[in-house]
């Protein structure tokens, strides 16, 4: 995977119209239909406004009382009024109800179709935290953060939960948004149609670092996905690095898990595969040794407001931890 600075990806925010999954394409189809209807309504209304302005400017043919032709003028005005009332009924009441009725019907049927039930769907559990995403695969011992791997063409049910506030899970190119609500599990179904890495983000304001709560969905061929999954399933090799003992000794292990070691904290992301992840801090910065060093020393310099405290370790100790984390794959 290519590593790009965060602001580049931000600038190139993905478009819902560049769909790479069934659900996103369905939503985009509805969007195009709504745009067409809105355009027609706009053109008709703007045309009528122009017509009314032009008609109003025509010289008056009013006939004063007592003048010859008064009777005919009154009759004409009466007929005009009837025509106006008919126009208000059709244009002001019947048409809007019909147009909004069709759009409401399509919106509801689309929403229902997006929530389809597929028995053999791959299940992925995603738990939202301020400000990162915990990702587990219940069919195996796979756990990672801010990175969801799925096989192309396979229906995936993402079970969404939150441990703190309301978040919203959104991968514009793959599916619609779904709120992530504490105390409740919401299921987002998606099926990707092409391989690639698709940017996702939290779409519900959830605190100071809401904007730095991004993730990626990596859509892989069935073989690549199986290889990734197998690699993740086996815990990282034990190292003889000084950083490993330091990680266990210091505060890190209270908040982070490294599978196969005594570190089983769950406050922060599972770090068992941190060496293979492209980003740190939910796509705040690229995962380079230098950024990792700054992150461990004081993560708030990279992600202000972050819920991980500064480490208060010496630069040499931080270097040891960086070497250890880089080795975790
Ligand atoms: Cu959020």
PDB file of C-alpha atoms and ligand atoms in Angstrom:
ATOM      1  CA  UNK A   1       0.000   0.000   0.000  1.00  0.00           C
ATOM      2  CA  UNK A   2       1.314   3.447  -0.826  1.00  0.00           C
ATOM      3  CA  UNK A   3       1.728   5.775   2.088  1.00  0.00           C
ATOM      4  CA  UNK A   4       0.419   9.270   1.589  1.00  0.00           C
ATOM      5  CA  UNK A   5       0.379  12.184   4.020  1.00  0.00           C
ATOM      6  CA  UNK A   6      -3.016  12.590   5.717  1.00  0.00           C
ATOM      7  CA  UNK A   7      -3.827  15.996   4.261  1.00  0.00           C
ATOM      8  CA  UNK A   8      -3.426  14.638   0.726  1.00  0.00           C
ATOM      9  CA  UNK A   9      -6.154  12.081   1.330  1.00  0.00           C
ATOM     10  CA  UNK A  10      -8.289  14.709   3.007  1.00  0.00           C
ATOM     11  CA  UNK A  11      -8.062  16.970  -0.011  1.00  0.00           C
ATOM     12  CA  UNK A  12      -8.958  14.079  -2.282  1.00  0.00           C
ATOM     13  CA  UNK A  13     -12.042  13.125  -0.319  1.00  0.00           C
ATOM     14  CA  UNK A  14     -13.706  10.169  -2.019  1.00  0.00           C
ATOM     15  CA  UNK A  15     -16.926  10.743  -3.936  1.00  0.00           C
ATOM     16  CA  UNK A  16     -20.116   8.729  -3.447  1.00  0.00           C
ATOM     17  CA  UNK A  17     -20.529   8.907  -7.214  1.00  0.00           C
ATOM     18  CA  UNK A  18     -17.331   6.902  -7.759  1.00  0.00           C
ATOM     19  CA  UNK A  19     -18.926   3.785  -6.322  1.00  0.00           C
ATOM     20  CA  UNK A  20     -16.923   0.602  -5.854  1.00  0.00           C
ATOM     21  CA  UNK A  21     -19.609  -1.418  -4.087  1.00  0.00           C
ATOM     22  CA  UNK A  22     -23.210  -2.495  -4.649  1.00  0.00           C
ATOM     23  CA  UNK A  23     -24.613  -0.372  -1.839  1.00  0.00           C
ATOM     24  CA  UNK A  24     -22.799   2.818  -2.852  1.00  0.00           C
ATOM     25  CA  UNK A  25     -23.954   2.347  -6.455  1.00  0.00           C
ATOM     26  CA  UNK A  26     -27.541   1.967  -5.324  1.00  0.00           C
ATOM     27  CA  UNK A  27     -27.317   5.147  -3.275  1.00  0.00           C
ATOM     28  CA  UNK A  28     -25.653   6.941  -6.213  1.00  0.00           C
ATOM     29  CA  UNK A  29     -28.459   5.758  -8.548  1.00  0.00           C
ATOM     30  CA  UNK A  30     -31.046   7.287  -6.249  1.00  0.00           C
ATOM     31  CA  UNK A  31     -28.963  10.447  -6.016  1.00  0.00           C
ATOM     32  CA  UNK A  32     -28.879  10.816  -9.809  1.00  0.00           C
ATOM     33  CA  UNK A  33     -32.640  10.266 -10.038  1.00  0.00           C
ATOM     34  CA  UNK A  34     -33.265  12.902  -7.363  1.00  0.00           C
ATOM     35  CA  UNK A  35     -30.967  15.320  -9.199  1.00  0.00           C
ATOM     36  CA  UNK A  36     -32.947  14.763 -12.436  1.00  0.00           C
ATOM     37  CA  UNK A  37     -36.304  15.354 -10.694  1.00  0.00           C
ATOM     38  CA  UNK A  38     -34.969  18.431  -8.887  1.00  0.00           C
ATOM     39  CA  UNK A  39     -33.639  19.808 -12.182  1.00  0.00           C
ATOM     40  CA  UNK A  40     -37.008  19.363 -13.925  1.00  0.00           C
ATOM     41  CA  UNK A  41     -38.875  21.003 -11.011  1.00  0.00           C
ATOM     42  CA  UNK A  42     -36.379  23.860 -11.006  1.00  0.00           C
ATOM     43  CA  UNK A  43     -36.676  24.488 -14.752  1.00  0.00           C
ATOM     44  CA  UNK A  44     -40.506  24.397 -14.664  1.00  0.00           C
ATOM     45  CA  UNK A  45     -40.785  26.714 -11.639  1.00  0.00           C
ATOM     46  CA  UNK A  46     -38.172  29.138 -12.994  1.00  0.00           C
ATOM     47  CA  UNK A  47     -40.055  29.115 -16.338  1.00  0.00           C
ATOM     48  CA  UNK A  48     -43.343  29.941 -14.622  1.00  0.00           C
ATOM     49  CA  UNK A  49     -41.734  32.763 -12.652  1.00  0.00           C
ATOM     50  CA  UNK A  50     -40.326  34.217 -15.888  1.00  0.00           C
ATOM     51  CA  UNK A  51     -43.719  33.838 -17.555  1.00  0.00           C
ATOM     52  CA  UNK A  52     -45.484  35.617 -14.673  1.00  0.00           C
ATOM     53  CA  UNK A  53     -43.004  38.501 -14.798  1.00  0.00           C
ATOM     54  CA  UNK A  54     -43.456  38.934 -18.569  1.00  0.00           C
ATOM     55  CA  UNK A  55     -47.252  38.724 -18.375  1.00  0.00           C
ATOM     56  CA  UNK A  56     -47.393  41.274 -15.583  1.00  0.00           C
ATOM     57  CA  UNK A  57     -45.453  43.778 -17.691  1.00  0.00           C
ATOM     58  CA  UNK A  58     -48.025  43.750 -20.544  1.00  0.00           C
ATOM     59  CA  UNK A  59     -50.015  47.050 -20.737  1.00  0.00           C
ATOM     60  CA  UNK A  60     -53.256  46.874 -18.787  1.00  0.00           C
ATOM     61  CA  UNK A  61     -56.468  46.338 -20.743  1.00  0.00           C
ATOM     62  CA  UNK A  62     -58.588  47.291 -17.752  1.00  0.00           C
ATOM     63  CA  UNK A  63     -62.005  48.627 -18.584  1.00  0.00           C
ATOM     64  CA  UNK A  64     -63.476  51.183 -16.187  1.00  0.00           C
ATOM     65  CA  UNK A  65     -66.962  50.805 -14.825  1.00  0.00           C
ATOM     66  CA  UNK A  66     -69.707  52.121 -17.122  1.00  0.00           C
ATOM     67  CA  UNK A  67     -67.531  51.919 -20.265  1.00  0.00           C
ATOM     68  CA  UNK A  68     -68.632  49.741 -23.138  1.00  0.00           C
ATOM     69  CA  UNK A  69     -67.242  46.164 -22.816  1.00  0.00           C
ATOM     70  CA  UNK A  70     -67.393  46.100 -18.984  1.00  0.00           C
ATOM     71  CA  UNK A  71     -69.541  42.931 -18.897  1.00  0.00           C
ATOM     72  CA  UNK A  72     -67.156  40.975 -21.126  1.00  0.00           C
ATOM     73  CA  UNK A  73     -64.155  42.075 -19.001  1.00  0.00           C
ATOM     74  CA  UNK A  74     -65.809  40.856 -15.794  1.00  0.00           C
ATOM     75  CA  UNK A  75     -66.570  37.497 -17.429  1.00  0.00           C
ATOM     76  CA  UNK A  76     -62.968  37.172 -18.571  1.00  0.00           C
ATOM     77  CA  UNK A  77     -61.665  37.911 -15.060  1.00  0.00           C
ATOM     78  CA  UNK A  78     -64.027  35.303 -13.603  1.00  0.00           C
ATOM     79  CA  UNK A  79     -62.728  32.651 -16.023  1.00  0.00           C
ATOM     80  CA  UNK A  80     -59.107  33.661 -15.185  1.00  0.00           C
ATOM     81  CA  UNK A  81     -59.797  33.192 -11.503  1.00  0.00           C
ATOM     82  CA  UNK A  82     -61.181  29.673 -12.045  1.00  0.00           C
ATOM     83  CA  UNK A  83     -58.119  28.841 -14.110  1.00  0.00           C
ATOM     84  CA  UNK A  84     -55.852  30.187 -11.311  1.00  0.00           C
ATOM     85  CA  UNK A  85     -57.574  28.078  -8.656  1.00  0.00           C
ATOM     86  CA  UNK A  86     -57.256  24.951 -10.816  1.00  0.00           C
ATOM     87  CA  UNK A  87     -53.587  25.759 -11.321  1.00  0.00           C
ATOM     88  CA  UNK A  88     -53.004  26.121  -7.570  1.00  0.00           C
ATOM     89  CA  UNK A  89     -54.653  22.745  -6.952  1.00  0.00           C
ATOM     90  CA  UNK A  90     -52.623  20.906  -9.538  1.00  0.00           C
ATOM     91  CA  UNK A  91     -49.333  22.775  -9.405  1.00  0.00           C
ATOM     92  CA  UNK A  92     -49.334  23.596  -5.697  1.00  0.00           C
ATOM     93  CA  UNK A  93     -50.841  20.493  -4.096  1.00  0.00           C
ATOM     94  CA  UNK A  94     -51.236  17.485  -6.391  1.00  0.00           C
ATOM     95  CA  UNK A  95     -47.864  17.727  -8.147  1.00  0.00           C
ATOM     96  CA  UNK A  96     -45.704  18.232  -5.018  1.00  0.00           C
ATOM     97  CA  UNK A  97     -47.449  15.337  -3.256  1.00  0.00           C
ATOM     98  CA  UNK A  98     -46.925  13.100  -6.295  1.00  0.00           C
ATOM     99  CA  UNK A  99     -43.240  14.061  -6.709  1.00  0.00           C
ATOM    100  CA  UNK A 100     -42.420  13.805  -2.993  1.00  0.00           C
ATOM    101  CA  UNK A 101     -44.417  10.566  -2.774  1.00  0.00           C
ATOM    102  CA  UNK A 102     -42.350   8.941  -5.526  1.00  0.00           C
ATOM    103  CA  UNK A 103     -39.074  10.136  -3.944  1.00  0.00           C
ATOM    104  CA  UNK A 104     -40.157   8.947  -0.475  1.00  0.00           C
ATOM    105  CA  UNK A 105     -41.130   5.565  -1.877  1.00  0.00           C
ATOM    106  CA  UNK A 106     -37.773   5.144  -3.639  1.00  0.00           C
ATOM    107  CA  UNK A 107     -35.853   6.318  -0.556  1.00  0.00           C
ATOM    108  CA  UNK A 108     -37.639   3.821   1.699  1.00  0.00           C
ATOM    109  CA  UNK A 109     -37.310   0.903  -0.731  1.00  0.00           C
ATOM    110  CA  UNK A 110     -33.602   1.701  -1.239  1.00  0.00           C
ATOM    111  CA  UNK A 111     -32.990   1.851   2.526  1.00  0.00           C
ATOM    112  CA  UNK A 112     -34.784  -1.461   3.008  1.00  0.00           C
ATOM    113  CA  UNK A 113     -32.822  -3.070   0.150  1.00  0.00           C
ATOM    114  CA  UNK A 114     -29.544  -1.905   1.737  1.00  0.00           C
ATOM    115  CA  UNK A 115     -30.408  -3.815   4.900  1.00  0.00           C
ATOM    116  CA  UNK A 116     -30.597  -7.184   3.193  1.00  0.00           C
ATOM    117  CA  UNK A 117     -30.002 -10.369   5.111  1.00  0.00           C
ATOM    118  CA  UNK A 118     -27.283 -12.627   3.720  1.00  0.00           C
ATOM    119  CA  UNK A 119     -26.763 -15.804   5.758  1.00  0.00           C
ATOM    120  CA  UNK A 120     -23.216 -16.496   4.545  1.00  0.00           C
ATOM    121  CA  UNK A 121     -21.989 -12.920   4.980  1.00  0.00           C
ATOM    122  CA  UNK A 122     -18.528 -12.384   6.444  1.00  0.00           C
ATOM    123  CA  UNK A 123     -18.964 -10.818   9.862  1.00  0.00           C
ATOM    124  CA  UNK A 124     -16.659  -8.052  11.042  1.00  0.00           C
ATOM    125  CA  UNK A 125     -17.063  -6.373  14.426  1.00  0.00           C
ATOM    126  CA  UNK A 126     -16.172  -2.710  14.570  1.00  0.00           C
ATOM    127  CA  UNK A 127     -16.215  -0.800  17.834  1.00  0.00           C
ATOM    128  CA  UNK A 128     -15.954   2.974  17.679  1.00  0.00           C
ATOM    129  CA  UNK A 129     -13.865   4.770  20.296  1.00  0.00           C
ATOM    130  CA  UNK A 130     -13.014   8.428  20.644  1.00  0.00           C
ATOM    131  CA  UNK A 131     -11.134   8.655  18.126  1.00  0.00           C
ATOM    132  CA  UNK A 132     -10.291   5.358  16.506  1.00  0.00           C
ATOM    133  CA  UNK A 133     -11.906   2.115  15.291  1.00  0.00           C
ATOM    134  CA  UNK A 134     -11.328  -1.287  16.869  1.00  0.00           C
ATOM    135  CA  UNK A 135     -11.741  -4.084  14.293  1.00  0.00           C
ATOM    136  CA  UNK A 136     -12.209  -7.780  15.142  1.00  0.00           C
ATOM    137  CA  UNK A 137     -13.140 -10.808  13.073  1.00  0.00           C
ATOM    138  CA  UNK A 138     -15.207 -13.113  15.267  1.00  0.00           C
ATOM    139  CA  UNK A 139     -14.522 -16.198  13.136  1.00  0.00           C
ATOM    140  CA  UNK A 140     -10.833 -16.068  14.090  1.00  0.00           C
ATOM    141  CA  UNK A 141      -8.448 -14.396  16.450  1.00  0.00           C
ATOM    142  CA  UNK A 142      -7.896 -11.383  14.243  1.00  0.00           C
ATOM    143  CA  UNK A 143      -7.856  -7.918  15.759  1.00  0.00           C
ATOM    144  CA  UNK A 144      -6.563  -4.689  14.318  1.00  0.00           C
ATOM    145  CA  UNK A 145      -7.387  -0.980  14.261  1.00  0.00           C
ATOM    146  CA  UNK A 146      -8.512   1.580  11.716  1.00  0.00           C
ATOM    147  CA  UNK A 147      -8.036  -0.905   8.892  1.00  0.00           C
ATOM    148  CA  UNK A 148     -10.697  -3.337   7.684  1.00  0.00           C
ATOM    149  CA  UNK A 149      -9.731  -6.022   5.184  1.00  0.00           C
ATOM    150  CA  UNK A 150     -12.499  -7.608   3.111  1.00  0.00           C
ATOM    151  CA  UNK A 151     -12.521  -9.977   0.137  1.00  0.00           C
ATOM    152  CA  UNK A 152     -13.860  -8.561  -3.133  1.00  0.00           C
ATOM    153  CA  UNK A 153     -17.333  -9.727  -4.208  1.00  0.00           C
ATOM    154  CA  UNK A 154     -18.238 -11.128  -0.787  1.00  0.00           C
ATOM    155  CA  UNK A 155     -21.097  -9.706   1.265  1.00  0.00           C
ATOM    156  CA  UNK A 156     -19.791  -8.333   4.552  1.00  0.00           C
ATOM    157  CA  UNK A 157     -21.897  -7.527   7.620  1.00  0.00           C
ATOM    158  CA  UNK A 158     -20.187  -4.900   9.722  1.00  0.00           C
ATOM    159  CA  UNK A 159     -21.538  -5.005  13.261  1.00  0.00           C
ATOM    160  CA  UNK A 160     -21.138  -1.522  14.646  1.00  0.00           C
ATOM    161  CA  UNK A 161     -20.943  -0.657  18.323  1.00  0.00           C
ATOM    162  CA  UNK A 162     -19.674   2.306  20.316  1.00  0.00           C
ATOM    163  CA  UNK A 163     -18.094   2.447  23.766  1.00  0.00           C
ATOM    164  CA  UNK A 164     -18.607   6.152  24.327  1.00  0.00           C
ATOM    165  CA  UNK A 165     -20.597   8.605  22.186  1.00  0.00           C
ATOM    166  CA  UNK A 166     -22.470   8.484  18.876  1.00  0.00           C
ATOM    167  CA  UNK A 167     -20.190   8.074  15.859  1.00  0.00           C
ATOM    168  CA  UNK A 168     -21.063   7.350  12.241  1.00  0.00           C
ATOM    169  CA  UNK A 169     -19.384   4.816   9.984  1.00  0.00           C
ATOM    170  CA  UNK A 170     -18.974   5.975   6.410  1.00  0.00           C
ATOM    171  CA  UNK A 171     -16.986   4.644   3.463  1.00  0.00           C
ATOM    172  CA  UNK A 172     -18.425   6.813   0.659  1.00  0.00           C
ATOM    173  CA  UNK A 173     -17.292   4.568  -2.189  1.00  0.00           C
ATOM    174  CA  UNK A 174     -18.647   1.373  -0.640  1.00  0.00           C
ATOM    175  CA  UNK A 175     -21.867   2.093   1.258  1.00  0.00           C
ATOM    176  CA  UNK A 176     -24.077   4.684   2.896  1.00  0.00           C
ATOM    177  CA  UNK A 177     -23.527   6.095   6.368  1.00  0.00           C
ATOM    178  CA  UNK A 178     -24.693   4.308   9.468  1.00  0.00           C
ATOM    179  CA  UNK A 179     -24.744   5.801  12.962  1.00  0.00           C
ATOM    180  CA  UNK A 180     -22.854   3.941  15.671  1.00  0.00           C
ATOM    181  CA  UNK A 181     -24.840   4.272  18.876  1.00  0.00           C
ATOM    182  CA  UNK A 182     -23.786   3.284  22.420  1.00  0.00           C
ATOM    183  CA  UNK A 183     -25.805   0.367  23.816  1.00  0.00           C
ATOM    184  CA  UNK A 184     -26.941  -0.832  20.408  1.00  0.00           C
ATOM    185  CA  UNK A 185     -25.555  -2.881  17.513  1.00  0.00           C
ATOM    186  CA  UNK A 186     -26.213  -1.545  14.023  1.00  0.00           C
ATOM    187  CA  UNK A 187     -25.359  -3.673  11.016  1.00  0.00           C
ATOM    188  CA  UNK A 188     -24.008  -2.193   7.800  1.00  0.00           C
ATOM    189  CA  UNK A 189     -23.951  -4.533   4.826  1.00  0.00           C
ATOM    190  CA  UNK A 190     -21.558  -3.959   1.966  1.00  0.00           C
ATOM    191  CA  UNK A 191     -20.225  -5.820  -1.019  1.00  0.00           C
ATOM    192  CA  UNK A 192     -17.165  -4.395  -2.745  1.00  0.00           C
ATOM    193  CA  UNK A 193     -16.932  -4.770  -6.508  1.00  0.00           C
ATOM    194  CA  UNK A 194     -13.289  -3.902  -7.094  1.00  0.00           C
ATOM    195  CA  UNK A 195     -10.068  -4.274  -5.175  1.00  0.00           C
ATOM    196  CA  UNK A 196      -8.388  -1.209  -3.762  1.00  0.00           C
ATOM    197  CA  UNK A 197      -8.050   0.851  -0.620  1.00  0.00           C
ATOM    198  CA  UNK A 198     -11.049   2.989   0.225  1.00  0.00           C
ATOM    199  CA  UNK A 199     -11.011   5.784   2.747  1.00  0.00           C
ATOM    200  CA  UNK A 200     -13.631   5.878   5.484  1.00  0.00           C
ATOM    201  CA  UNK A 201     -14.335   8.414   8.179  1.00  0.00           C
ATOM    202  CA  UNK A 202     -16.478   9.181  11.168  1.00  0.00           C
ATOM    203  CA  UNK A 203     -19.445  11.175   9.898  1.00  0.00           C
ATOM    204  CA  UNK A 204     -20.984  12.281  13.194  1.00  0.00           C
ATOM    205  CA  UNK A 205     -19.294  14.925  15.312  1.00  0.00           C
ATOM    206  CA  UNK A 206     -17.926  13.039  18.314  1.00  0.00           C
ATOM    207  CA  UNK A 207     -15.483  15.387  20.058  1.00  0.00           C
ATOM    208  CA  UNK A 208     -12.333  17.400  19.400  1.00  0.00           C
ATOM    209  CA  UNK A 209     -10.559  14.761  17.289  1.00  0.00           C
ATOM    210  CA  UNK A 210     -13.606  13.808  15.221  1.00  0.00           C
ATOM    211  CA  UNK A 211     -11.825  14.925  12.047  1.00  0.00           C
ATOM    212  CA  UNK A 212      -8.937  12.546  12.827  1.00  0.00           C
ATOM    213  CA  UNK A 213     -11.103   9.466  13.111  1.00  0.00           C
ATOM    214  CA  UNK A 214     -10.486   7.909   9.719  1.00  0.00           C
ATOM    215  CA  UNK A 215      -9.871   4.369   8.576  1.00  0.00           C
ATOM    216  CA  UNK A 216      -9.441   2.373   5.400  1.00  0.00           C
ATOM    217  CA  UNK A 217     -11.247  -0.573   3.923  1.00  0.00           C
ATOM    218  CA  UNK A 218      -8.747  -2.695   2.023  1.00  0.00           C
ATOM    219  CA  UNK A 219     -10.606  -4.735  -0.586  1.00  0.00           C
ATOM    220  CA  UNK A 220      -8.504  -7.736  -1.628  1.00  0.00           C
ATOM    221  CA  UNK A 221      -8.809 -10.729  -3.913  1.00  0.00           C
ATOM    222  CA  UNK A 222      -9.981 -13.865  -2.100  1.00  0.00           C
ATOM    223  CA  UNK A 223      -6.394 -15.230  -2.055  1.00  0.00           C
ATOM    224  CA  UNK A 224      -4.831 -12.014  -0.764  1.00  0.00           C
ATOM    225  CA  UNK A 225      -7.506 -11.756   1.878  1.00  0.00           C
ATOM    226  CA  UNK A 226      -6.918 -15.354   3.006  1.00  0.00           C
ATOM    227  CA  UNK A 227      -3.164 -14.694   3.188  1.00  0.00           C
ATOM    228  CA  UNK A 228      -3.679 -11.510   5.198  1.00  0.00           C
ATOM    229  CA  UNK A 229      -6.116 -13.226   7.532  1.00  0.00           C
ATOM    230  CA  UNK A 230      -3.766 -16.178   8.099  1.00  0.00           C
ATOM    231  CA  UNK A 231      -0.874 -13.817   8.834  1.00  0.00           C
ATOM    232  CA  UNK A 232      -2.961 -11.874  11.366  1.00  0.00           C
ATOM    233  CA  UNK A 233      -4.199 -15.037  13.053  1.00  0.00           C
ATOM    234  CA  UNK A 234      -0.751 -16.071  14.225  1.00  0.00           C
ATOM    235  CA  UNK A 235       0.515 -13.874  17.086  1.00  0.00           C
ATOM    236  CA  UNK A 236       3.661 -11.835  16.357  1.00  0.00           C
ATOM    237  CA  UNK A 237       6.976 -13.624  16.898  1.00  0.00           C
ATOM    238  CA  UNK A 238       8.481 -12.925  20.332  1.00  0.00           C
ATOM    239  CA  UNK A 239      11.444 -10.591  20.007  1.00  0.00           C
ATOM    240  CA  UNK A 240      14.530 -10.227  22.163  1.00  0.00           C
ATOM    241  CA  UNK A 241      14.404  -6.471  21.777  1.00  0.00           C
ATOM    242  CA  UNK A 242      14.825  -4.289  24.863  1.00  0.00           C
ATOM    243  CA  UNK A 243      11.631  -2.519  23.856  1.00  0.00           C
ATOM    244  CA  UNK A 244       9.557  -5.628  24.472  1.00  0.00           C
ATOM    245  CA  UNK A 245      10.381  -5.737  28.184  1.00  0.00           C
ATOM    246  CA  UNK A 246      10.023  -1.971  28.429  1.00  0.00           C
ATOM    247  CA  UNK A 247       6.578  -2.135  26.792  1.00  0.00           C
ATOM    248  CA  UNK A 248       5.463  -4.684  29.403  1.00  0.00           C
ATOM    249  CA  UNK A 249       7.000  -2.755  32.303  1.00  0.00           C
ATOM    250  CA  UNK A 250       5.718   0.688  31.467  1.00  0.00           C
ATOM    251  CA  UNK A 251       2.173   1.979  31.169  1.00  0.00           C
ATOM    252  CA  UNK A 252       1.782   0.817  27.547  1.00  0.00           C
ATOM    253  CA  UNK A 253       0.671  -2.706  28.442  1.00  0.00           C
ATOM    254  CA  UNK A 254      -2.152  -1.382  30.632  1.00  0.00           C
ATOM    255  CA  UNK A 255      -3.878   0.120  27.607  1.00  0.00           C
ATOM    256  CA  UNK A 256      -2.648  -1.951  24.648  1.00  0.00           C
ATOM    257  CA  UNK A 257      -2.703  -5.614  23.719  1.00  0.00           C
ATOM    258  CA  UNK A 258       0.128  -7.417  21.958  1.00  0.00           C
ATOM    259  CA  UNK A 259      -1.083 -10.949  21.351  1.00  0.00           C
ATOM    260  CA  UNK A 260       1.146 -13.692  22.742  1.00  0.00           C
ATOM    261  CA  UNK A 261       2.478 -11.393  25.491  1.00  0.00           C
ATOM    262  CA  UNK A 262       1.272 -10.298  28.926  1.00  0.00           C
ATOM    263  CA  UNK A 263       0.025  -6.999  27.458  1.00  0.00           C
ATOM    264  CA  UNK A 264      -3.765  -7.281  27.304  1.00  0.00           C
ATOM    265  CA  UNK A 265      -5.000  -3.696  27.733  1.00  0.00           C
ATOM    266  CA  UNK A 266      -8.074  -2.726  25.722  1.00  0.00           C
ATOM    267  CA  UNK A 267      -8.242   1.039  26.228  1.00  0.00           C
ATOM    268  CA  UNK A 268      -6.202   1.667  23.088  1.00  0.00           C
ATOM    269  CA  UNK A 269      -5.779  -0.159  19.754  1.00  0.00           C
ATOM    270  CA  UNK A 270      -4.402  -3.720  19.604  1.00  0.00           C
ATOM    271  CA  UNK A 271      -0.764  -3.279  18.543  1.00  0.00           C
ATOM    272  CA  UNK A 272      -0.037  -6.894  17.491  1.00  0.00           C
ATOM    273  CA  UNK A 273       0.342  -5.837  13.836  1.00  0.00           C
ATOM    274  CA  UNK A 274       1.316  -2.172  14.269  1.00  0.00           C
ATOM    275  CA  UNK A 275       4.516  -2.685  12.231  1.00  0.00           C
ATOM    276  CA  UNK A 276       2.442  -3.567   9.169  1.00  0.00           C
ATOM    277  CA  UNK A 277      -0.117  -0.764   9.429  1.00  0.00           C
ATOM    278  CA  UNK A 278       0.352   2.216   7.147  1.00  0.00           C
ATOM    279  CA  UNK A 279      -0.978   4.838   9.532  1.00  0.00           C
ATOM    280  CA  UNK A 280      -1.075   5.732  13.200  1.00  0.00           C
ATOM    281  CA  UNK A 281      -3.689   7.638  15.158  1.00  0.00           C
ATOM    282  CA  UNK A 282      -6.623   6.724  12.869  1.00  0.00           C
ATOM    283  CA  UNK A 283      -4.919   8.209   9.821  1.00  0.00           C
ATOM    284  CA  UNK A 284      -3.505  11.217  11.552  1.00  0.00           C
ATOM    285  CA  UNK A 285       0.064  10.532  10.366  1.00  0.00           C
ATOM    286  CA  UNK A 286       1.903   7.918   8.311  1.00  0.00           C
ATOM    287  CA  UNK A 287       3.470   5.073  10.275  1.00  0.00           C
ATOM    288  CA  UNK A 288       7.144   6.075  10.002  1.00  0.00           C
ATOM    289  CA  UNK A 289       9.784   5.579  12.735  1.00  0.00           C
ATOM    290  CA  UNK A 290       9.961   9.327  13.204  1.00  0.00           C
ATOM    291  CA  UNK A 291       6.205   9.753  13.635  1.00  0.00           C
ATOM    292  CA  UNK A 292       6.092   6.741  15.927  1.00  0.00           C
ATOM    293  CA  UNK A 293       8.800   8.357  18.076  1.00  0.00           C
ATOM    294  CA  UNK A 294       6.857  11.614  18.310  1.00  0.00           C
ATOM    295  CA  UNK A 295       3.631   9.697  18.986  1.00  0.00           C
ATOM    296  CA  UNK A 296       5.078   7.700  21.893  1.00  0.00           C
ATOM    297  CA  UNK A 297       6.830  10.731  23.361  1.00  0.00           C
ATOM    298  CA  UNK A 298       3.643  12.842  23.330  1.00  0.00           C
ATOM    299  CA  UNK A 299       0.838  11.877  20.926  1.00  0.00           C
ATOM    300  CA  UNK A 300      -1.008  15.165  21.505  1.00  0.00           C
ATOM    301  CA  UNK A 301       1.661  16.952  19.433  1.00  0.00           C
ATOM    302  CA  UNK A 302       0.278  14.997  16.446  1.00  0.00           C
ATOM    303  CA  UNK A 303      -3.339  14.541  17.547  1.00  0.00           C
ATOM    304  CA  UNK A 304      -4.336  17.211  20.081  1.00  0.00           C
ATOM    305  CA  UNK A 305      -6.887  15.952  22.605  1.00  0.00           C
ATOM    306  CA  UNK A 306      -5.924  12.286  22.050  1.00  0.00           C
ATOM    307  CA  UNK A 307      -6.807   9.927  24.915  1.00  0.00           C
ATOM    308  CA  UNK A 308      -3.282   8.504  25.202  1.00  0.00           C
ATOM    309  CA  UNK A 309      -0.992  10.255  27.722  1.00  0.00           C
ATOM    310  CA  UNK A 310       2.611  11.315  26.994  1.00  0.00           C
ATOM    311  CA  UNK A 311       5.044   8.546  27.961  1.00  0.00           C
ATOM    312  CA  UNK A 312       7.618  10.505  29.995  1.00  0.00           C
ATOM    313  CA  UNK A 313      10.366   8.125  28.847  1.00  0.00           C
ATOM    314  CA  UNK A 314      13.898   9.064  27.834  1.00  0.00           C
ATOM    315  CA  UNK A 315      14.626   9.433  24.083  1.00  0.00           C
ATOM    316  CA  UNK A 316      16.679   6.209  24.254  1.00  0.00           C
ATOM    317  CA  UNK A 317      13.755   4.329  25.764  1.00  0.00           C
ATOM    318  CA  UNK A 318      11.369   5.738  23.154  1.00  0.00           C
ATOM    319  CA  UNK A 319      13.761   4.498  20.462  1.00  0.00           C
ATOM    320  CA  UNK A 320      13.667   1.026  22.006  1.00  0.00           C
ATOM    321  CA  UNK A 321       9.878   1.040  21.927  1.00  0.00           C
ATOM    322  CA  UNK A 322       9.872   2.181  18.280  1.00  0.00           C
ATOM    323  CA  UNK A 323      12.210  -0.657  17.304  1.00  0.00           C
ATOM    324  CA  UNK A 324       9.943  -3.126  19.095  1.00  0.00           C
ATOM    325  CA  UNK A 325       6.688  -1.813  17.574  1.00  0.00           C
ATOM    326  CA  UNK A 326       8.214  -1.823  14.083  1.00  0.00           C
ATOM    327  CA  UNK A 327       8.970  -5.522  14.536  1.00  0.00           C
ATOM    328  CA  UNK A 328       5.329  -6.380  15.330  1.00  0.00           C
ATOM    329  CA  UNK A 329       3.667  -7.759  12.232  1.00  0.00           C
TER     330      UNK A 329
HETATM  331 CU1  LIG B   1     -16.428   9.572  15.745  1.00  0.00          CU
END
